[in-house]
Amino acid sequence: MKVLVIGSGGREHAIAWKLSQSRVVDKIYCAPGNAGIAEIAECVEVESKDLSSLLDFVKYEWIDLTVVGPEEPLARGIVDIFQKEGRKIIGPTKAGAQLESSKVFAKEFMKRHKIPTAEYKVFTSYTHAEEYIRLKGTPIVIKADGLAAGKGVFVCEKYEEATEALRLIMKEKIFGAAGEKVVIEECLKGKEVSYLVFTDGKNILPMVTSKDHKRLLDDDEGPNTGGMGTLSPNPIITAELEKEILNTVIKPTIKGLREEGIIYRGILYAGLMIVDNKPYVLEFNCRFGDPETQVILPRLETDLLDIFMAVWEGKLNKIEVKWKNDASLCVILASAGYPGKYKKGFPIKGLEMIKGIKDIVVFHAGTKFNEKGEIVTNGGRVLGVTAIGKDIAEARQKAYGAIDLIKFEGMQYRKDIGLNV
Ligand code: AMP
Ligand code: GLY
C-alpha cells in the first residue's frame, strides 16, 4: 500500500516511522515532512493547508490511504473533500473537528452531553468579559475560541494578567478571527493527563496513557509551549480512573457526536485535569498529540496500518491491539527563544552517533537539509529524543544519555522529564 502522511513535525515522524514497520506498507510519502522523515518517506513539497494540491497528489500517485497529522487541514475539511472523492483518509470531518477548532462548540457540546469540564461563560464583548472577571476573581482561565497554534490559552493568577489576555485577544486581535469569541473558565487545580483513543465513530480503542509537559522550564515554570516532553504510561492513571475517563468522557463524547449526526472517525485526544480523582476536560484535540505520539507509538506492537484500516472500515471491535509493557519517555530539544522568536539554520551534530543505539529513537520536528546537505534547525521544537525502558527511570536515563551526544547552537530542553514520578 501507498500511504501519505500530512504534516512536518515529530508527531508525523513517529507516525511515518511506525508505518515504515508495517508489513503492508510499501511506500510512504509525507507532505511536507522534514529531514528525519526523509529517511523513511518521500517528502513532497505541498503544504498541509493546501487541500486541493494534496488531493491532486493523492490522485496522481494512487495513494491508498492518507493520515492527517495536524489539526488545521481537519478543521478546513480535508476529510469531507477526500471522502467525497472516494479517498481513504484518517481523521474526523470538519463538523467533528469543531471539538478542537472551536472551544465554544466544545464547551457547549460538553454541557449538552453532561461531560465534566470547568464552569465557563462565552463573551463577544470586552466590557462584559472584563466585568465577569472582576465578579469571579482570579485565578481564571481565558481562551480564544478558535485555533491559535496552542497559544490561545491564558491561565491568569492576577486580575491584570486576565485583562491583558483579554486585551490581546479581543482588542489587539492577535489571533485574528479565532479571538472573536472568548471562553472564560474556572481554573482547575490538579494533575494533567493526555488520554487518546482511536475510534471508528462507534467503537473505541484506547491508547496507552501519557503525560505532556507544556511549560518551557523545569518544575513547570515559564510560558506554555506546544509540549517540551512526554512520558508513558502516565503514573497517576489507575485502572479505576481509566474506567472513569472512558465512562464519563470518551464514551459520552463519541455517542453525543453520533446523536448530533457526526460519525467521528480517527483519533480523539482528551486533555484532562484530574481533580480529586475525577477527570475534567480542559480541551479536545481531533488528532494525535505532539509530543504524545512520540511516546505512544513506540509502545505499540500491532501494525498501525491494521488499526487505521479498522478505523476506516468501522471494525475497531474486530482488532486486537498489543502494547509493550515498557515505559517510554521523550524530551524535546528546542531552539533558543522558543516559544517566542528563534533563529533557524544551525547545524545539528551527533545524530549519526545515536543511530542504531538500542531503545533510542530521535524524532525530527523542525529540521531540514541545507544546501551543503547538512541537517540544520528549522523550527522552534527541533528534535524529540524518545527512549524505551523497563520503567520511567530507566527510559529517562537512556533519553538524557542520548541527548548528551546531540548539539546545536542555542539548544534548550527540560532536565526534569520523568523526574519525581
Ligand atoms: P488547552 O490548550 O485548552 O489544553 O490549554 C493549555 C493548558 O492550559 C492546559 O494544558 C492546562 O495546563 C491549562 N489549562 C487549560 N484550561 C485550564 C483550566 N480550566 N484550569 C487550569 N488550567 C487550564
Ligand atoms: N501536546 C499537546 C498537543 O498535541 O496539543
Coordinates of C-alpha atoms and ligand atoms in Angstrom, one line a residue:
M1 CA 0.0 0.0 0.0
K2 CA 1.0 3.6 -0.5
V3 CA 0.4 5.9 2.4
L4 CA 0.5 9.7 2.6
V5 CA 1.2 11.3 6.0
I6 CA 0.3 15.0 6.2
G7 CA 2.4 17.3 8.4
S8 CA 6.0 18.1 9.3
G9 CA 6.6 17.6 13.0
G10 CA 7.8 15.0 15.4
R11 CA 4.3 13.5 15.6
E12 CA 4.3 12.9 11.8
H13 CA 7.8 11.4 12.0
A14 CA 6.6 9.0 14.7
I15 CA 3.5 8.1 12.5
A16 CA 5.7 7.5 9.4
W17 CA 8.3 5.6 11.5
K18 CA 5.6 3.2 12.8
L19 CA 4.1 2.8 9.4
S20 CA 7.5 2.0 8.0
Q21 CA 7.5 -1.1 10.1
S22 CA 4.1 -2.3 8.7
R23 CA 4.1 -5.5 6.7
V24 CA 1.6 -4.0 4.2
V25 CA 3.0 -0.5 3.6
D26 CA 5.3 -0.4 0.5
K27 CA 5.8 3.3 0.2
I28 CA 5.3 6.3 2.5
Y29 CA 5.0 9.9 1.3
C30 CA 5.0 12.9 3.6
A31 CA 3.8 16.4 2.8
P32 CA 5.8 18.4 3.5
G33 CA 7.9 16.3 6.0
N34 CA 11.3 17.1 7.4
A35 CA 14.9 15.9 7.3
G36 CA 14.3 12.9 9.6
I37 CA 11.1 11.8 7.8
A38 CA 13.0 12.0 4.5
E39 CA 15.0 8.9 5.6
I40 CA 11.9 6.7 5.6
A41 CA 9.5 8.5 3.3
E42 CA 9.5 10.6 0.1
C43 CA 8.9 14.1 1.2
V44 CA 6.8 16.2 -1.2
E45 CA 6.7 20.0 -1.2
V46 CA 3.0 20.5 -0.6
E47 CA 1.9 22.5 2.5
S48 CA -0.6 20.7 4.8
K49 CA -3.2 23.5 4.4
D50 CA -3.2 23.2 0.6
L51 CA -6.1 20.8 0.4
S52 CA -6.6 20.8 -3.4
S53 CA -2.9 20.1 -4.1
L54 CA -3.0 17.3 -1.6
L55 CA -6.0 15.8 -3.3
D56 CA -4.3 16.1 -6.7
F57 CA -1.2 14.4 -5.3
V58 CA -3.2 11.5 -3.9
K59 CA -5.0 11.0 -7.3
Y60 CA -1.8 11.3 -9.3
E61 CA 0.2 8.9 -7.2
W62 CA -2.6 6.5 -6.5
I63 CA -2.3 6.8 -2.7
D64 CA -4.3 4.2 -0.9
L65 CA -4.6 5.9 2.5
T66 CA -3.9 9.4 3.9
V67 CA -3.2 10.1 7.5
V68 CA -3.6 13.6 8.8
G69 CA -1.2 14.8 11.5
P70 CA -2.1 18.4 12.4
E71 CA -5.5 20.0 13.2
E72 CA -5.6 22.7 10.6
P73 CA -6.4 20.5 7.5
L74 CA -9.0 18.7 9.5
A75 CA -10.6 22.0 10.6
R76 CA -10.6 23.1 7.0
G77 CA -12.5 20.0 5.9
I78 CA -9.9 17.8 4.2
V79 CA -11.7 14.6 5.3
D80 CA -15.0 15.8 3.8
I81 CA -13.2 16.6 0.5
F82 CA -11.3 13.3 0.3
Q83 CA -14.4 11.3 1.3
K84 CA -16.5 12.9 -1.4
E85 CA -13.8 11.8 -3.9
G86 CA -13.8 8.2 -2.5
R87 CA -10.3 8.5 -1.0
K88 CA -9.5 6.7 2.3
I89 CA -8.4 9.2 5.0
I90 CA -8.0 9.0 8.7
G91 CA -9.4 11.9 10.7
P92 CA -12.8 13.4 11.6
T93 CA -14.8 15.6 9.2
K94 CA -15.0 19.3 9.6
A95 CA -18.0 19.0 11.8
G96 CA -16.2 16.6 14.2
A97 CA -13.0 18.6 14.1
Q98 CA -15.0 21.5 15.7
L99 CA -14.3 19.8 19.0
E100 CA -10.8 21.3 18.6
S101 CA -11.3 24.2 16.2
S102 CA -14.0 25.9 18.4
K103 CA -13.6 26.0 22.1
V104 CA -17.2 27.4 22.3
F105 CA -18.5 24.5 20.3
A106 CA -16.6 22.1 22.6
K107 CA -17.9 23.7 25.8
E108 CA -21.5 23.8 24.6
F109 CA -21.3 20.2 23.4
M110 CA -19.9 19.1 26.8
K111 CA -22.8 21.0 28.5
R112 CA -25.4 19.3 26.3
H113 CA -24.0 15.8 27.0
K114 CA -23.1 16.3 30.6
I115 CA -19.4 15.7 30.1
P116 CA -17.4 17.1 33.1
T117 CA -15.5 20.3 32.4
A118 CA -14.7 23.6 34.1
E119 CA -17.6 26.0 34.6
Y120 CA -17.5 28.7 31.9
K121 CA -19.1 31.6 30.0
V122 CA -18.7 32.8 26.5
F123 CA -18.1 36.5 25.6
T124 CA -18.0 38.6 22.5
S125 CA -17.8 41.9 24.3
Y126 CA -14.6 43.1 26.1
T127 CA -16.6 45.1 28.6
H128 CA -18.8 42.2 29.6
A129 CA -15.8 39.8 29.8
E130 CA -13.9 42.2 32.0
E131 CA -16.9 42.6 34.3
Y132 CA -17.2 38.8 34.6
I133 CA -13.5 38.5 35.6
R134 CA -14.0 41.2 38.3
L135 CA -17.0 39.3 39.5
K136 CA -15.3 35.9 39.5
G137 CA -11.9 36.9 40.7
T138 CA -8.6 35.1 40.0
P139 CA -7.2 32.6 39.2
I140 CA -9.1 32.3 36.0
V141 CA -8.5 30.9 32.5
I142 CA -9.1 32.9 29.3
K143 CA -9.3 31.0 26.0
A144 CA -9.6 32.3 22.4
D145 CA -12.4 30.4 20.7
G146 CA -10.6 29.3 17.5
L147 CA -7.3 27.6 16.6
A148 CA -4.3 29.5 17.9
A149 CA -1.4 27.0 17.4
G150 CA -1.6 26.1 21.1
K151 CA -1.1 29.7 22.2
G152 CA -4.7 30.8 22.8
V153 CA -5.0 29.8 26.4
F154 CA -4.0 32.1 29.3
V155 CA -4.0 30.8 32.9
C156 CA -4.2 34.0 34.9
E157 CA -3.2 34.3 38.5
K158 CA -3.9 38.0 38.7
Y159 CA -6.6 40.4 37.5
E160 CA -4.1 42.4 35.5
E161 CA -2.9 39.3 33.6
A162 CA -6.5 38.4 32.8
T163 CA -7.4 41.8 31.4
E164 CA -4.1 41.8 29.5
A165 CA -5.0 38.5 27.9
L166 CA -8.5 39.9 27.0
R167 CA -6.9 43.0 25.5
L168 CA -4.6 40.9 23.4
I169 CA -7.3 38.6 22.1
M170 CA -10.2 41.0 21.8
K171 CA -8.7 44.4 21.1
E172 CA -5.3 43.7 19.5
K173 CA -6.8 40.6 17.9
I174 CA -3.5 38.7 18.0
F175 CA -5.3 35.6 16.9
G176 CA -7.5 37.3 14.3
A177 CA -11.0 35.8 13.9
A178 CA -10.1 33.0 16.3
G179 CA -10.4 35.6 19.1
E180 CA -13.8 37.0 18.2
K181 CA -15.3 34.9 21.0
V182 CA -13.6 34.1 24.2
V183 CA -14.3 31.4 26.8
I184 CA -13.6 32.4 30.4
E185 CA -13.5 29.4 32.7
E186 CA -12.8 28.4 36.2
C187 CA -9.2 27.5 36.9
L188 CA -8.9 23.8 37.9
K189 CA -6.0 22.6 40.1
G190 CA -5.0 19.0 39.7
K191 CA -2.8 16.7 37.6
E192 CA -2.9 16.7 33.8
V193 CA -3.4 13.6 31.7
S194 CA -3.4 13.2 27.9
Y195 CA -5.9 10.5 27.0
L196 CA -6.0 9.4 23.4
V197 CA -8.2 6.8 21.7
F198 CA -8.8 5.5 18.2
T199 CA -12.4 5.5 17.2
D200 CA -14.4 4.5 14.2
G201 CA -17.4 6.6 15.4
K202 CA -18.8 3.7 17.4
N203 CA -16.1 1.5 18.8
I204 CA -13.3 2.9 20.9
L205 CA -9.8 1.6 21.2
P206 CA -7.8 3.4 24.0
M207 CA -4.1 4.1 23.5
V208 CA -1.6 3.8 26.4
T209 CA -1.8 6.8 28.7
S210 CA 0.7 9.7 28.6
K211 CA 1.6 12.9 30.2
D212 CA 2.7 16.1 28.5
H213 CA 4.9 18.8 30.0
K214 CA 3.6 22.1 28.5
R215 CA 5.7 24.6 30.3
L216 CA 9.0 25.6 28.9
L217 CA 11.1 25.3 32.1
D218 CA 11.8 22.7 34.8
D219 CA 9.3 22.4 37.6
D220 CA 6.5 23.7 35.3
E221 CA 7.8 27.2 35.2
G222 CA 7.9 29.6 32.3
P223 CA 5.4 30.0 29.4
N224 CA 3.2 27.4 27.8
T225 CA 4.6 25.7 24.7
G226 CA 3.4 23.0 22.3
G227 CA 4.9 20.5 24.7
M228 CA 8.5 20.0 26.0
G229 CA 8.4 16.3 26.9
T230 CA 6.2 13.3 27.5
L231 CA 6.2 10.0 29.2
S232 CA 4.1 6.9 29.1
P233 CA 2.4 5.4 31.0
N234 CA 1.1 8.3 33.0
P235 CA 1.7 7.1 36.6
I236 CA -1.3 8.8 38.1
I237 CA -3.8 6.8 36.0
T238 CA -5.1 3.8 37.8
A239 CA -7.4 1.2 36.2
E240 CA -10.3 2.7 38.1
L241 CA -9.5 6.2 36.9
E242 CA -9.2 5.0 33.4
K243 CA -12.6 3.4 33.6
E244 CA -14.0 6.7 34.9
I245 CA -12.4 8.6 31.9
L246 CA -13.9 6.2 29.4
N247 CA -17.3 6.2 31.0
T248 CA -17.7 9.9 31.8
V249 CA -15.7 11.5 29.0
I250 CA -14.8 9.3 26.0
K251 CA -17.9 7.2 25.5
P252 CA -20.4 10.1 26.0
T253 CA -18.4 12.2 23.6
I254 CA -18.5 9.7 20.8
K255 CA -22.1 8.9 21.5
G256 CA -23.1 12.5 21.7
L257 CA -21.4 13.3 18.4
R258 CA -23.3 10.4 16.8
E259 CA -26.6 11.7 18.2
E260 CA -25.8 15.0 16.6
G261 CA -25.3 13.3 13.3
I262 CA -21.4 13.3 13.4
I263 CA -19.7 9.9 12.9
Y264 CA -16.3 10.7 14.3
R265 CA -13.6 8.6 12.8
G266 CA -10.0 9.0 13.7
I267 CA -8.2 10.0 16.9
L268 CA -9.8 11.7 19.8
Y269 CA -7.5 13.3 22.3
A270 CA -8.9 14.5 25.6
G271 CA -6.7 16.9 27.6
L272 CA -7.8 16.3 31.2
M273 CA -7.3 17.7 34.6
I274 CA -7.7 15.1 37.4
V275 CA -9.2 16.8 40.4
D276 CA -10.0 14.6 43.5
N277 CA -9.6 11.5 41.3
K278 CA -12.2 12.8 38.8
P279 CA -11.5 13.8 35.2
Y280 CA -12.5 17.2 33.8
V281 CA -11.9 18.0 30.1
L282 CA -9.6 21.0 29.5
E283 CA -9.7 20.6 25.8
F284 CA -10.3 18.1 23.0
N285 CA -8.0 17.6 20.1
C286 CA -9.1 15.8 17.0
R287 CA -5.7 14.3 16.2
F288 CA -2.6 12.7 17.7
G289 CA -0.8 14.8 20.3
D290 CA 2.7 16.2 19.7
P291 CA 4.9 15.0 21.6
E292 CA 2.5 12.3 23.0
T293 CA 2.7 10.3 19.8
Q294 CA 6.5 10.1 20.2
V295 CA 5.9 8.0 23.4
I296 CA 2.7 6.2 22.5
L297 CA 3.6 4.7 19.1
P298 CA 7.0 3.2 20.2
R299 CA 5.0 1.2 22.7
L300 CA 2.6 -0.1 20.1
E301 CA 3.3 -3.7 18.9
T302 CA 0.3 -4.1 16.5
D303 CA 0.7 -2.9 12.9
L304 CA -0.5 0.7 12.8
L305 CA -1.9 0.3 9.3
D306 CA -4.2 -2.5 10.5
I307 CA -5.6 -0.1 13.2
F308 CA -6.1 2.7 10.6
M309 CA -7.9 0.3 8.2
A310 CA -10.2 -0.9 11.1
V311 CA -11.0 2.8 11.9
W312 CA -11.8 3.4 8.2
E313 CA -14.0 0.3 7.9
G314 CA -15.8 0.7 11.2
K315 CA -14.3 -2.5 12.5
L316 CA -12.3 -1.4 15.5
N317 CA -14.1 -4.0 17.6
K318 CA -12.6 -6.7 15.5
I319 CA -9.0 -5.9 16.1
E320 CA -6.8 -7.0 19.0
V321 CA -4.1 -4.5 19.9
K322 CA -0.9 -5.2 21.7
W323 CA 1.2 -2.7 23.6
K324 CA 4.6 -3.1 25.2
N325 CA 4.7 -3.2 29.0
D326 CA 7.8 -1.0 28.9
A327 CA 7.7 2.7 29.7
S328 CA 8.7 5.4 27.2
L329 CA 9.9 9.0 27.6
C330 CA 10.5 11.8 25.1
V331 CA 12.5 15.0 25.7
I332 CA 12.1 17.9 23.2
L333 CA 15.2 19.8 22.2
A334 CA 14.2 23.3 21.2
S335 CA 15.8 26.4 19.7
A336 CA 16.9 29.3 21.9
G337 CA 14.0 31.8 22.1
Y338 CA 11.2 29.2 21.6
P339 CA 8.2 29.6 22.2
G340 CA 8.9 33.2 21.2
K341 CA 11.1 34.2 18.3
Y342 CA 14.1 32.0 17.4
K343 CA 16.7 31.7 14.7
K344 CA 16.9 28.8 12.3
G345 CA 19.7 27.2 10.2
F346 CA 22.1 25.9 12.9
P347 CA 23.8 22.6 12.0
I348 CA 22.8 19.7 14.3
K349 CA 25.7 17.5 15.4
G350 CA 25.7 14.0 16.9
L351 CA 22.7 12.4 15.1
E352 CA 24.9 9.8 13.5
M353 CA 26.3 8.6 16.8
I354 CA 22.8 7.9 18.1
K355 CA 21.6 5.9 15.1
G356 CA 21.3 2.2 15.9
I357 CA 21.5 2.7 19.7
K358 CA 19.0 0.2 21.1
D359 CA 15.8 1.6 22.6
I360 CA 16.5 5.2 21.4
V361 CA 14.8 6.9 18.5
V362 CA 15.2 10.5 17.5
F363 CA 12.1 12.0 16.0
H364 CA 12.7 15.1 14.0
A365 CA 10.4 18.2 14.2
G366 CA 11.9 21.5 12.9
T367 CA 14.8 20.1 10.8
K368 CA 15.8 20.4 7.1
F369 CA 18.8 19.8 4.9
N370 CA 20.8 23.0 4.0
E371 CA 22.4 23.4 0.6
K372 CA 25.6 21.6 1.9
G373 CA 23.4 18.6 2.7
E374 CA 23.8 19.1 6.5
I375 CA 20.8 18.7 8.8
V376 CA 20.0 22.1 10.3
T377 CA 17.5 23.5 12.7
N378 CA 14.3 24.7 11.0
G379 CA 11.7 25.4 13.8
G380 CA 11.1 26.0 17.5
R381 CA 10.9 22.4 18.5
V382 CA 13.7 20.7 16.7
L383 CA 14.0 17.1 17.9
G384 CA 12.3 14.7 20.2
V385 CA 14.5 12.1 21.8
T386 CA 12.5 9.0 22.8
A387 CA 13.8 6.2 24.9
I388 CA 12.2 2.9 25.9
G389 CA 13.0 1.3 29.3
K390 CA 11.6 -1.1 31.8
D391 CA 10.3 1.8 33.8
I392 CA 10.2 5.6 33.5
A393 CA 13.5 5.9 35.5
E394 CA 15.4 3.7 33.0
A395 CA 13.8 5.4 30.0
R396 CA 14.8 8.8 31.5
Q397 CA 18.4 7.7 32.0
K398 CA 18.6 6.4 28.4
A399 CA 17.0 9.5 26.8
Y400 CA 19.2 12.0 28.7
G401 CA 22.3 9.8 27.9
A402 CA 21.5 10.1 24.2
I403 CA 20.8 13.9 24.5
D404 CA 24.4 14.4 25.7
L405 CA 25.6 13.4 22.3
I406 CA 23.5 16.0 20.4
K407 CA 24.4 19.6 19.9
F408 CA 23.2 22.6 18.1
E409 CA 23.6 26.3 18.8
G410 CA 21.1 27.5 21.4
M411 CA 19.7 24.1 22.2
Q412 CA 17.4 24.2 25.2
Y413 CA 15.5 21.4 26.9
R414 CA 13.9 20.5 30.2
K415 CA 16.1 18.4 32.5
D416 CA 13.2 17.2 34.7
I417 CA 11.1 15.0 32.4
G418 CA 10.4 11.8 34.3
L419 CA 12.0 13.0 37.5
N420 CA 10.0 12.6 40.7
V421 CA 7.2 10.5 39.1
Ligands
AMP1 P1 -5.6 23.7 26.4 O1 -4.9 24.1 25.1 O2 -7.0 24.1 26.4 O3 -5.3 22.3 26.8 O4 -4.8 24.6 27.5 C1 -3.4 24.6 27.6 C2 -3.0 24.4 29.0 O5 -3.7 25.4 29.8 C3 -3.5 23.1 29.6 O6 -2.7 22.0 29.3 C4 -3.6 23.4 31.1 O7 -2.3 23.4 31.6 C5 -4.0 24.9 31.1 N1 -5.5 25.0 31.3 C6 -6.4 25.0 30.3 N2 -7.7 25.1 30.9 C7 -7.5 25.1 32.2 C8 -8.4 25.2 33.3 N3 -9.7 25.3 33.2 N4 -7.8 25.2 34.5 C9 -6.5 25.2 34.7 N5 -5.6 25.1 33.7 C10 -6.1 25.1 32.4
GLY2 N1 0.9 18.0 23.3 C1 -0.3 18.8 23.1 C2 -0.9 18.8 21.8 O1 -0.6 18.0 20.9 O2 -1.9 19.5 21.6

